[in-house]
Tab-separated table of C-alpha atoms in Angstrom:
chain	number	residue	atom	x	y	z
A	258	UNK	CA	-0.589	12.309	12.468
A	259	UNK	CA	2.662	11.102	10.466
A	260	UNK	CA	4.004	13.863	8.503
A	261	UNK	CA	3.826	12.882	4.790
A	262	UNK	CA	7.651	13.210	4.162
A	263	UNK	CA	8.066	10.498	6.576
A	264	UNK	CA	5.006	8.030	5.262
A	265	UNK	CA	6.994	8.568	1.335
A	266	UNK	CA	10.385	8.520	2.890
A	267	UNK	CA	9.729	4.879	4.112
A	268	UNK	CA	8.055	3.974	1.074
A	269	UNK	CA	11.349	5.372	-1.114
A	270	UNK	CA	12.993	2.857	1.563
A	271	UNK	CA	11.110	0.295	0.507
A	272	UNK	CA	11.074	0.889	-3.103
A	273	UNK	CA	14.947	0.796	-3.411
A	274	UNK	CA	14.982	-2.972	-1.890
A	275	UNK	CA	12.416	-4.368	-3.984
A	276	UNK	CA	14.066	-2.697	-7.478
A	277	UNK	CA	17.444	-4.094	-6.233
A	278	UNK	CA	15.865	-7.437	-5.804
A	279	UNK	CA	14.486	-7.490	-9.039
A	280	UNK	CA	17.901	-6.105	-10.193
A	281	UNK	CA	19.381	-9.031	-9.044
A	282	UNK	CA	16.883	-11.973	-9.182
A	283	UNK	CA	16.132	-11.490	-12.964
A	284	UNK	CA	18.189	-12.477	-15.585
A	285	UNK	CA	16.241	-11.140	-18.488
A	286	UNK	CA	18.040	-7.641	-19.458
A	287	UNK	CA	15.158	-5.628	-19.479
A	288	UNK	CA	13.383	-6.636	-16.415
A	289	UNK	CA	16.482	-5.594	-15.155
A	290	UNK	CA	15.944	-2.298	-16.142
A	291	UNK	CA	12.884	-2.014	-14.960
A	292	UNK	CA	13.766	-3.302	-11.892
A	293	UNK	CA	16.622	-0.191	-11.925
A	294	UNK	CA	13.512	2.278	-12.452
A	295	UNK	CA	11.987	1.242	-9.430
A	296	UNK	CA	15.137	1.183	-7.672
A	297	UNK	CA	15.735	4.931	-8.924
A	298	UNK	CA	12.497	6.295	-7.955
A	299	UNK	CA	12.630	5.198	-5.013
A	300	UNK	CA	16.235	7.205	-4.392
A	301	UNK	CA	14.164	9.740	-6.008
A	302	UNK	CA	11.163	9.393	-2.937
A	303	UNK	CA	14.076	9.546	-0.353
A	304	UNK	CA	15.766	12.813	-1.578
A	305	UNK	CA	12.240	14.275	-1.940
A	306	UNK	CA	11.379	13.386	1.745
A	307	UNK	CA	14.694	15.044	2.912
A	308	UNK	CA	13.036	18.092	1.072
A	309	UNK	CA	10.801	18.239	4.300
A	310	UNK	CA	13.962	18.289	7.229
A	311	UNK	CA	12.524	21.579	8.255
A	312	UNK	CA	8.572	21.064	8.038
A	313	UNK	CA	8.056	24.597	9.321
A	314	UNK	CA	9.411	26.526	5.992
A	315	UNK	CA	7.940	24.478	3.794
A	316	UNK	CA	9.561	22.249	1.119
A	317	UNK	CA	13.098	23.105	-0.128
A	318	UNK	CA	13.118	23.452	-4.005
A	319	UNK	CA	16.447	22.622	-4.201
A	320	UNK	CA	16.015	18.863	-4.309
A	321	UNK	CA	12.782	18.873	-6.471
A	322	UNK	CA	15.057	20.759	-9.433
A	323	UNK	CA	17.911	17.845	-8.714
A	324	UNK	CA	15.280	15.278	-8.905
A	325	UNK	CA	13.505	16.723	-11.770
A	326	UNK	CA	16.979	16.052	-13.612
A	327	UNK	CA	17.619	12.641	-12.539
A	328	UNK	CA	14.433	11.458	-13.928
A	329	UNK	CA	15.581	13.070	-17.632
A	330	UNK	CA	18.772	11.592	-16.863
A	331	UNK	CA	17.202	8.266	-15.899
A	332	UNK	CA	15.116	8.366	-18.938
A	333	UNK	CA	18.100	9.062	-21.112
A	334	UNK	CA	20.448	5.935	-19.325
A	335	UNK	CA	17.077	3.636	-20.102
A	336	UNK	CA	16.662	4.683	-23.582
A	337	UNK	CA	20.433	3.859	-24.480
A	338	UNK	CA	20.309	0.308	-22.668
A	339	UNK	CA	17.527	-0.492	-24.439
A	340	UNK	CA	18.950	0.663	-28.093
A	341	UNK	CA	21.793	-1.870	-26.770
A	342	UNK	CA	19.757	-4.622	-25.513
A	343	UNK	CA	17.872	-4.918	-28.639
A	344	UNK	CA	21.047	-5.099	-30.628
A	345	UNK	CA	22.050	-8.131	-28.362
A	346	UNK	CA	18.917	-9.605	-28.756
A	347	UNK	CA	18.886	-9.664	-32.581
A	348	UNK	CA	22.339	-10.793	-32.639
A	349	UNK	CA	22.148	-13.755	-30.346
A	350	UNK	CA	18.575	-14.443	-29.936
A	351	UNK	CA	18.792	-13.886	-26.063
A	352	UNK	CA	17.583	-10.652	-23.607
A	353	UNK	CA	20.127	-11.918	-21.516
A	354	UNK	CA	23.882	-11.781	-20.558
A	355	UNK	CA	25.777	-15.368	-21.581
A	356	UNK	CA	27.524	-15.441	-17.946
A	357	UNK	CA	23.604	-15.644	-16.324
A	358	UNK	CA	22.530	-18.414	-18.236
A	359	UNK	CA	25.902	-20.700	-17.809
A	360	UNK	CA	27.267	-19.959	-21.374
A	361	UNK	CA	30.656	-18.714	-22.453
A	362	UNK	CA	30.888	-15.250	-22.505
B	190	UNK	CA	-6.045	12.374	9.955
B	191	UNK	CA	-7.584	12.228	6.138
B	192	UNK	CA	-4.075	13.422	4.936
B	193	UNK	CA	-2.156	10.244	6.467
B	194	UNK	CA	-5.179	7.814	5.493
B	195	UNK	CA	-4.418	9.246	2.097
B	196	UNK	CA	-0.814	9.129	2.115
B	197	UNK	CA	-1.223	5.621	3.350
B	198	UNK	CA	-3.250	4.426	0.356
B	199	UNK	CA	-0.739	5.918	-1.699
B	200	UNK	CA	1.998	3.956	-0.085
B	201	UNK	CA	0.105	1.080	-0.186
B	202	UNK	CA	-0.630	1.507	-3.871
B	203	UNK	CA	2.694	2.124	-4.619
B	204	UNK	CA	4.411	-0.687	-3.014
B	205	UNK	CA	2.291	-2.895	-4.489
B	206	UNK	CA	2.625	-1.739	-7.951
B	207	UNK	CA	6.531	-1.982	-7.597
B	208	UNK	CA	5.847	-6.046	-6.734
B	209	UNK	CA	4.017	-6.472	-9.074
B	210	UNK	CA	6.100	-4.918	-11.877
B	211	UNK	CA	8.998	-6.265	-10.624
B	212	UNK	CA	7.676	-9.822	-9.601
B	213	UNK	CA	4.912	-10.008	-12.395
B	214	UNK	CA	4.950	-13.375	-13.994
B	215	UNK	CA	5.019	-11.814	-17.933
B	216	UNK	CA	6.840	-9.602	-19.323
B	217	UNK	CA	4.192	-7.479	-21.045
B	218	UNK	CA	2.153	-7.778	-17.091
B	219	UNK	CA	5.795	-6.223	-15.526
B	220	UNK	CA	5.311	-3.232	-18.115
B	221	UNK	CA	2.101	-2.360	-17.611
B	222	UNK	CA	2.492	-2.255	-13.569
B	223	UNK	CA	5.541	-0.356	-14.039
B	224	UNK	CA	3.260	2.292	-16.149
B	225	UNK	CA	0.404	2.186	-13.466
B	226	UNK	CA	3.553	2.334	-10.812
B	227	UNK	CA	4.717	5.420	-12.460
B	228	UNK	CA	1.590	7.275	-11.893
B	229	UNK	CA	1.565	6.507	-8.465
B	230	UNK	CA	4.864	7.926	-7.674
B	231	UNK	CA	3.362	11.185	-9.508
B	232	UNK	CA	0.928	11.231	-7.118
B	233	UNK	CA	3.004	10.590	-4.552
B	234	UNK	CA	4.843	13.785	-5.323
B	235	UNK	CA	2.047	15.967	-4.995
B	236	UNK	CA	1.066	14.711	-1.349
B	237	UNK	CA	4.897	15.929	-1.001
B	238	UNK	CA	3.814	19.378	-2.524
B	239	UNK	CA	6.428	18.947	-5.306
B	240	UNK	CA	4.130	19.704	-8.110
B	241	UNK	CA	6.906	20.429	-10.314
B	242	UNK	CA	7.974	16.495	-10.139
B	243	UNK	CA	5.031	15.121	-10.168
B	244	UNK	CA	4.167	16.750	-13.680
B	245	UNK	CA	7.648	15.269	-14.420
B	246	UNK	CA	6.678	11.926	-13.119
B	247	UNK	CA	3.832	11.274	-14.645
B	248	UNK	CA	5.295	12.467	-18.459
B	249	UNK	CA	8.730	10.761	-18.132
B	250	UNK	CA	8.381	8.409	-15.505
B	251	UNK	CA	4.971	6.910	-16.204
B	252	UNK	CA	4.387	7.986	-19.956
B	253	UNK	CA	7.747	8.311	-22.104
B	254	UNK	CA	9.474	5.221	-20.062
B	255	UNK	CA	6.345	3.072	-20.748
B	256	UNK	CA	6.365	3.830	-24.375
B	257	UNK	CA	10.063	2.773	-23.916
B	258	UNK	CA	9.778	-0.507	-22.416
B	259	UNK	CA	6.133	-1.296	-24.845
B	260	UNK	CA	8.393	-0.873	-27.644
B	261	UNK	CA	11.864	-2.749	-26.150
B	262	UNK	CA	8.748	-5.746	-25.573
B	263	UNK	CA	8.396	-5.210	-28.987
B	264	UNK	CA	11.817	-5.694	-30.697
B	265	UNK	CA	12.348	-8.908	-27.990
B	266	UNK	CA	9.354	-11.020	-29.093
B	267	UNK	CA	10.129	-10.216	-32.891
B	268	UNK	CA	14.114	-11.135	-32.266
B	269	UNK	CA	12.587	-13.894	-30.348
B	270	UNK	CA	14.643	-13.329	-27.815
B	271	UNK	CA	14.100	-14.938	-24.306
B	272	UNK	CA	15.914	-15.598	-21.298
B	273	UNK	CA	15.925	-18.248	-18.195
B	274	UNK	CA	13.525	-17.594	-15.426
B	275	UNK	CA	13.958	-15.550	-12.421
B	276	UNK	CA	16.018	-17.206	-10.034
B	277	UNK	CA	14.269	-17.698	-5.949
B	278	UNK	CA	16.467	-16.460	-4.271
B	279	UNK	CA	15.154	-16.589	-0.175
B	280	UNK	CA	18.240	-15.128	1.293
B	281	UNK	CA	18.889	-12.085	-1.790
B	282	UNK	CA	15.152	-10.991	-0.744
B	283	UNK	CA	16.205	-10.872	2.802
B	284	UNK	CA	19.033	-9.167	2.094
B	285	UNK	CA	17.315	-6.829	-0.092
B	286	UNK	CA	14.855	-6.300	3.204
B	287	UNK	CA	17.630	-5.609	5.406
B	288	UNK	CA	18.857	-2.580	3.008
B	289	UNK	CA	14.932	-1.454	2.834
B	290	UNK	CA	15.251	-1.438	6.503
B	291	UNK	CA	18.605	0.362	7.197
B	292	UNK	CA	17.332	2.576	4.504
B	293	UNK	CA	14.022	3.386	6.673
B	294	UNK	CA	15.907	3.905	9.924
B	295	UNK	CA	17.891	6.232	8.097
B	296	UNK	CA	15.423	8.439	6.971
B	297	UNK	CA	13.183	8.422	10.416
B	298	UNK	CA	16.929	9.400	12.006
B	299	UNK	CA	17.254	12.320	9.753
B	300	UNK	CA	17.864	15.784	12.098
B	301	UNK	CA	15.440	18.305	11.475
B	302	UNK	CA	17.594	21.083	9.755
B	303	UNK	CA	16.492	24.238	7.697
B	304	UNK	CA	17.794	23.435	3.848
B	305	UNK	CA	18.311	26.248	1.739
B	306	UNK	CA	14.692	27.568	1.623
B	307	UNK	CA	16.052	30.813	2.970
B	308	UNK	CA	19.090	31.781	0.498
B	309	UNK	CA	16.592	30.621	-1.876
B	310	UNK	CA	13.814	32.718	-1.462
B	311	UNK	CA	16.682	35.587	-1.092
B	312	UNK	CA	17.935	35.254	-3.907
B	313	UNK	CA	14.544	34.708	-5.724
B	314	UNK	CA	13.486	38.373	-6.803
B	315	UNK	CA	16.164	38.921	-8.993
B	316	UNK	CA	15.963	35.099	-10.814
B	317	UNK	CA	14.332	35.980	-13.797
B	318	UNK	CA	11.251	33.779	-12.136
B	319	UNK	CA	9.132	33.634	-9.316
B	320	UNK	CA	8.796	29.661	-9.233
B	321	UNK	CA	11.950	28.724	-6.870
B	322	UNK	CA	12.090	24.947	-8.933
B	323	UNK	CA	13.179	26.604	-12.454
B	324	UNK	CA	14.783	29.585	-10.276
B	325	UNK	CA	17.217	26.646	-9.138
B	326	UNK	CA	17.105	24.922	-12.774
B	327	UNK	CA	17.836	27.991	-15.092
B	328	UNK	CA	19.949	30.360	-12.783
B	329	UNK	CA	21.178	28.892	-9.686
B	330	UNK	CA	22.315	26.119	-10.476
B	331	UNK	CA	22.235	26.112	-14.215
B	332	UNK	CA	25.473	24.637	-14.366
B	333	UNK	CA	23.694	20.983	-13.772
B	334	UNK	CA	20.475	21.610	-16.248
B	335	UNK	CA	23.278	22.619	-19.296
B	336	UNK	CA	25.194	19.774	-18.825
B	337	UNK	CA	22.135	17.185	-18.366
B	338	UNK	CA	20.703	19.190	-21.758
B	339	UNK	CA	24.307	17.326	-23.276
B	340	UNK	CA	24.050	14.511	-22.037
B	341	UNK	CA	20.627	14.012	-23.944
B	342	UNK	CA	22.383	14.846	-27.288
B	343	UNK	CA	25.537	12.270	-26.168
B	344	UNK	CA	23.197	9.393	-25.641
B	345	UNK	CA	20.812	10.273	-28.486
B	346	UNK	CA	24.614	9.804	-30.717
B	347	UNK	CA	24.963	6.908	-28.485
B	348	UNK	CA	21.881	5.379	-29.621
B	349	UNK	CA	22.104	6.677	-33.222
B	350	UNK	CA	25.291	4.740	-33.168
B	351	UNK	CA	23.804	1.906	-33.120
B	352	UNK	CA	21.556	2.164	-36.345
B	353	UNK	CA	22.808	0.205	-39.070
B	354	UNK	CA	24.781	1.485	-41.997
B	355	UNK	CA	22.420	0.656	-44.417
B	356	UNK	CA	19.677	2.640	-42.229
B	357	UNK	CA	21.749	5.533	-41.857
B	358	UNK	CA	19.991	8.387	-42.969
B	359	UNK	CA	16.867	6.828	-42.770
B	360	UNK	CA	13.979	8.102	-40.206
B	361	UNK	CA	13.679	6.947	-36.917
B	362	UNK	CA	11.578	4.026	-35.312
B	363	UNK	CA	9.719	1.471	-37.187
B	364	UNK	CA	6.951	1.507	-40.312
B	365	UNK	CA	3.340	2.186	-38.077
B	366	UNK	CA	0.227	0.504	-39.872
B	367	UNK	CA	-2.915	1.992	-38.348
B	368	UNK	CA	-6.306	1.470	-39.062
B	369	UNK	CA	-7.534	4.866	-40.647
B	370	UNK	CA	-10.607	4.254	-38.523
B	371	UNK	CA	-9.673	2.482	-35.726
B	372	UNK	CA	-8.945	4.035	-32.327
B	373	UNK	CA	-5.242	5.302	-32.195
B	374	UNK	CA	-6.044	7.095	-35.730
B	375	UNK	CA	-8.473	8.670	-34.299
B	376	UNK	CA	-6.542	9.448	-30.950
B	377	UNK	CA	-3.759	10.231	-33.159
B	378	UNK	CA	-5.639	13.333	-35.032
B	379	UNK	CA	-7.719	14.466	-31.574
B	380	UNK	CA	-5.064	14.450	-28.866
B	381	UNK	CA	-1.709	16.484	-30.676
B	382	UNK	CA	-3.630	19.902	-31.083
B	383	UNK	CA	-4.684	19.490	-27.336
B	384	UNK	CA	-1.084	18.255	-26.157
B	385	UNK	CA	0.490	21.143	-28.164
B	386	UNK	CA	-2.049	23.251	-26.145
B	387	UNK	CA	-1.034	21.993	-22.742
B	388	UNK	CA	2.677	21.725	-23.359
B	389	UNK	CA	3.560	25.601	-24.715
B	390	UNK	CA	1.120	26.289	-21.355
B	391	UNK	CA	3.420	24.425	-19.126
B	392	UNK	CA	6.677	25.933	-20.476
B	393	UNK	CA	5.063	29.483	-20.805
B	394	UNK	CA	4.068	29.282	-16.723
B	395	UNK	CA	6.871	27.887	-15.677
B	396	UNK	CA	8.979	31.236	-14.926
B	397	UNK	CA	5.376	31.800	-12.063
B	398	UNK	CA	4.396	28.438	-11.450
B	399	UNK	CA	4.769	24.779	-11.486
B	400	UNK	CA	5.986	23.511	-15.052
B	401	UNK	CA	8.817	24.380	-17.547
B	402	UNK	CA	11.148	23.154	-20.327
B	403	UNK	CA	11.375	19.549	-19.028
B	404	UNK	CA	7.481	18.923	-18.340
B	405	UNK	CA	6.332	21.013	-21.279
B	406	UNK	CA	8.703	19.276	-23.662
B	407	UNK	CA	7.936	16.177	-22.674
B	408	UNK	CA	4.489	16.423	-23.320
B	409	UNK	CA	5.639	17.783	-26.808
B	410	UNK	CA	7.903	14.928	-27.368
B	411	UNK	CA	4.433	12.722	-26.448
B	412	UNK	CA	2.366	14.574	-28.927
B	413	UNK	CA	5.077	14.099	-31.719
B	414	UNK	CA	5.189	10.491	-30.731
B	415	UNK	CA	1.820	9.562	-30.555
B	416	UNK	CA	1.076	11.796	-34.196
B	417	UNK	CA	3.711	9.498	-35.701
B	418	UNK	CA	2.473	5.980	-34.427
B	419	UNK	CA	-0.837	7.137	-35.467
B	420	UNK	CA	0.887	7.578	-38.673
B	421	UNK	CA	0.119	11.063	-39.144
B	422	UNK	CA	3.558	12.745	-38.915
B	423	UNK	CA	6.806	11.160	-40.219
B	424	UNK	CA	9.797	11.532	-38.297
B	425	UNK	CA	12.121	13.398	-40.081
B	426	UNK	CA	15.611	11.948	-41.211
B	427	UNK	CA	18.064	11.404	-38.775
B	428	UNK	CA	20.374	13.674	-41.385
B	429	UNK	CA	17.869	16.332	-41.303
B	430	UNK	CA	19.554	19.687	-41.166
B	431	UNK	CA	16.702	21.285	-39.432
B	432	UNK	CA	16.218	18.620	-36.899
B	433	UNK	CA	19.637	19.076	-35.562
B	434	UNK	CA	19.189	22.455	-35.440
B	435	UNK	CA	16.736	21.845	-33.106
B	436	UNK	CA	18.631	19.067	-30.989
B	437	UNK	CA	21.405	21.490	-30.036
B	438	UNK	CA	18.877	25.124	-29.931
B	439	UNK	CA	18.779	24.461	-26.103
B	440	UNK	CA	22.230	23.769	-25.171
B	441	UNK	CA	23.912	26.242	-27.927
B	442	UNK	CA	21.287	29.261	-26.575
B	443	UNK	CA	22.292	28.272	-22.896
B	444	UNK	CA	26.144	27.995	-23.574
B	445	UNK	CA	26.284	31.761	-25.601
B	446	UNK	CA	23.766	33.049	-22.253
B	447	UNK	CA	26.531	31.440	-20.272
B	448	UNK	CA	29.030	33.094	-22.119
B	449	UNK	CA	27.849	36.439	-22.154
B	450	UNK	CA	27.703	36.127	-17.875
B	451	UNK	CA	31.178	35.285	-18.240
B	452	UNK	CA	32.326	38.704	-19.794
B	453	UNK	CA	29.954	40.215	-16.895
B	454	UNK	CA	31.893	38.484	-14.436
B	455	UNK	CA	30.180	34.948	-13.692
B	456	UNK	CA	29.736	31.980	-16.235
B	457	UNK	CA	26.374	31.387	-16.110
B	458	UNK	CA	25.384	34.301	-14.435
B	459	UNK	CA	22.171	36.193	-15.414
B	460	UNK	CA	22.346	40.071	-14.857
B	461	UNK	CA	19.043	40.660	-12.519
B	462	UNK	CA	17.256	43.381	-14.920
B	463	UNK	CA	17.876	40.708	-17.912
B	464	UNK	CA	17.146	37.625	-16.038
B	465	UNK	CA	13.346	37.557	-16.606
B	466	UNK	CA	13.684	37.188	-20.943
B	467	UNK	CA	17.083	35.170	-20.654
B	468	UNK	CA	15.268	32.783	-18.822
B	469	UNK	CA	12.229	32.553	-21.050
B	470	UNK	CA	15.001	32.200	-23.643
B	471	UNK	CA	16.580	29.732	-22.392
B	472	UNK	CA	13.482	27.567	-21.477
B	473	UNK	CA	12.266	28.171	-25.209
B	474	UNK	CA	15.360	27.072	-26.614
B	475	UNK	CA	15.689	23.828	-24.056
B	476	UNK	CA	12.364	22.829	-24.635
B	477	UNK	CA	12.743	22.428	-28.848
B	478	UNK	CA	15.919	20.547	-27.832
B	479	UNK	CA	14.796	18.235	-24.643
B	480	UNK	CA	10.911	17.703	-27.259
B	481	UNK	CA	13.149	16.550	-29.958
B	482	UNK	CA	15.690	14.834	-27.929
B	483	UNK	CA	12.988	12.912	-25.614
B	484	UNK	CA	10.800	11.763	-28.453
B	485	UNK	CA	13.866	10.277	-30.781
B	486	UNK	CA	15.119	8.248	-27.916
B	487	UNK	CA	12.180	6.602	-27.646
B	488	UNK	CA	12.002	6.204	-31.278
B	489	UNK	CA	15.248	4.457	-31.355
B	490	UNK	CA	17.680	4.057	-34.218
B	491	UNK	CA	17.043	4.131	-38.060
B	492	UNK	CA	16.349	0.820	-38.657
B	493	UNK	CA	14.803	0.964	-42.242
B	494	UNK	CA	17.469	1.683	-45.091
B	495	UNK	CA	17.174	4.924	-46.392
């Protein structure tokens, strides 16, 4: 029997590498972003897991209220990149930055 | 033996989901895995007993963000905006496995270690609420939930910023043409009474049990939005008197509670006896602000000239 903090742990782990991939691989802004979600929930996953260090009490609420404001926060930081992504996109015609696609900045 | 079967589905579910939104050939296809991705993670939280999260998860995470990136989709294929394909990249997603791996070791190496369950669940009786989640939001450390309750209204100006002048003064998001009887119409006049239902329940139990200002006025901020692309409600004007009066209720009524434990001795401090209503207070006054905040970020600027 795994505990569950462990199984989620790993899979918070897991989550950060493939959103930093993504991150990185794409060069369209927005899959970007969403690439940063996944790379923020799973931070999120890993902080919850460390919740559990002391199985016997039970979970610690201290990290679920944290967490609980990182995803507002995260929401927020989304909502203004994509207010300023669309504004690039109408005024060049591109979703993505002119140094990723070989073009002068 | 169930539980860990379980927990592996989940796992399973939810690393798959994360490909697929991140490595999904479309654009539209990465959104909608990222939406079906978010409400694994909220289910994830629950197997972790968080239930305060998950309802947090699955409103924001799932929910608000998809509406979010649906509507950035949007504005890119009418801009007609595109950009060059994702790069293979062998040795980045090796490298990116070698930080998933580190990152694993480093969580099965964590010590076993009590957190602060204990001073916690000391200091709970006198909290102003018996749920030890918005015990930590509201009075412990309060300092963190009145300063995230700014930095809402600072990126709602920074996204207001970018409307332009023409628009100013205009209302929020674009013109919605909706069948009158087609399906989100009809959504559109069944859902809000429901939704208003379920999110003055989640800020009203809050102070005993999972729920509060953020997951209640999120699902507000969803009703609003989904009234208003059903084209039932209009958003207000962005010059609206009475809508910034709502914007800064939460942070205003925090900051003069805040105030008021400063001439008894702490900033921020709730008196025991009083704690109980200045909490409620507070989480009425938070959740106008974070509804109306939430739902015009996702609206976006004016765009229409007023």
């Amino acid at each position: 029997m795994i505990p569950s903090a462990t199984l989620f742990g790993l899979a918070g782990a897991a989550l950060v590498g493939i959103g930093l991939y993504g991150f990185l691989a794409h060069a369209h802004l927005l899959r970007r972003l969403l690439s940063f979600n996944v790379l923020g929930s799973g931070v999120f996953l890993m902080f919850g897991a460390a919740a559990w260090r002391s199985p016997w009490i039970g979970a610690d609420a201290v990290p679920h209220a944290l967490i609980i404001t990182g995803i507002v926060v995260k929401l927020a930081g989304s909502a203004l990149a994509i207010a300023l992504l669309v504004q690039l996109a109408r005024a060049t015609r591109r979703a993505a930055l002119p140094e990723d696609e070989g073009r002068p900045p | 033996m169930i539980g860990t079967a379980l927990d592996l589905v989940v796992v399973a579910l939810l690393v798959a989901a994360a490909l697929a939104a991140v490595g999904a050939r479309g654009l539209f296809a990465g959104v909608v895995f990222f939406v079906g991705y978010g409400v694994f993670v909220a289910i994830a939280w629950l197997r972790l007993d968080a239930i305060d999260v998950a309802l947090a998860e699955a409103a924001i995470g799932a929910g608000l963000t998809g509406v979010l990136l649906l509507g950035a989709v949007g504005h890119l294929t009418r801009a007609g905006a595109g950009a060059p394909p994702r790069r293979p990249a062998i040795p980045l997603a090796l490298a990116c496995a070698g930080i998933s791996v580190m990152l694993g070791w480093a969580v099965l190496s964590l010590p076993d270690a009590p957190g602060l369950q204990a001073p916690v669940a000391a200091a709970l009786p006198g909290s102003g609420s018996t749920n030890p989640v918005t015990s930590v939001l509201l009075n412990f450390r309060a300092f963190d939930t009145l300063l995230e309750s700014i930095v809402l209204l600072a990126v709602l100006v920074g996204v207001w910023a970018l409307a332009p002048d023409a628009a100013w003064g205009g209302r929020p998001g674009l013109v919605q043409r909706v069948r009158p009887d087609g399906v989100l119409a009809g959504f559109g006049r069944l859902l809000p009474p429901l939704g208003l239902l379920v999110g003055v329940y989640l800020v009203w139990a809050g102070t005993k049990q999972p729920g509060g200002a953020f997951q209640g006025g999120t699902v507000l901020a969803a009703v609003w939005l989904l009234a208003s692309m059903a084209g039932v409600a209009r958003a207000p004007r962005v010059t609206s008197l009475i809508l910034r009066a709502a914007l800064v209720a939460g942070p205003v009524l925090f900051l003069a509670v805040g105030m008021a434990g400063a001439l008894g001795g702490s900033f921020l401090g709730l008196r025991p006896d009083w704690a109980a209503a200045l909490v409620l207070t507070i989480e009425v006054g938070l959740t106008l602000s974070i509804a109306s905040a939430l739902a015009l970020l996702v609206l976006g600027p004016p765009e229409r000239p007023a």
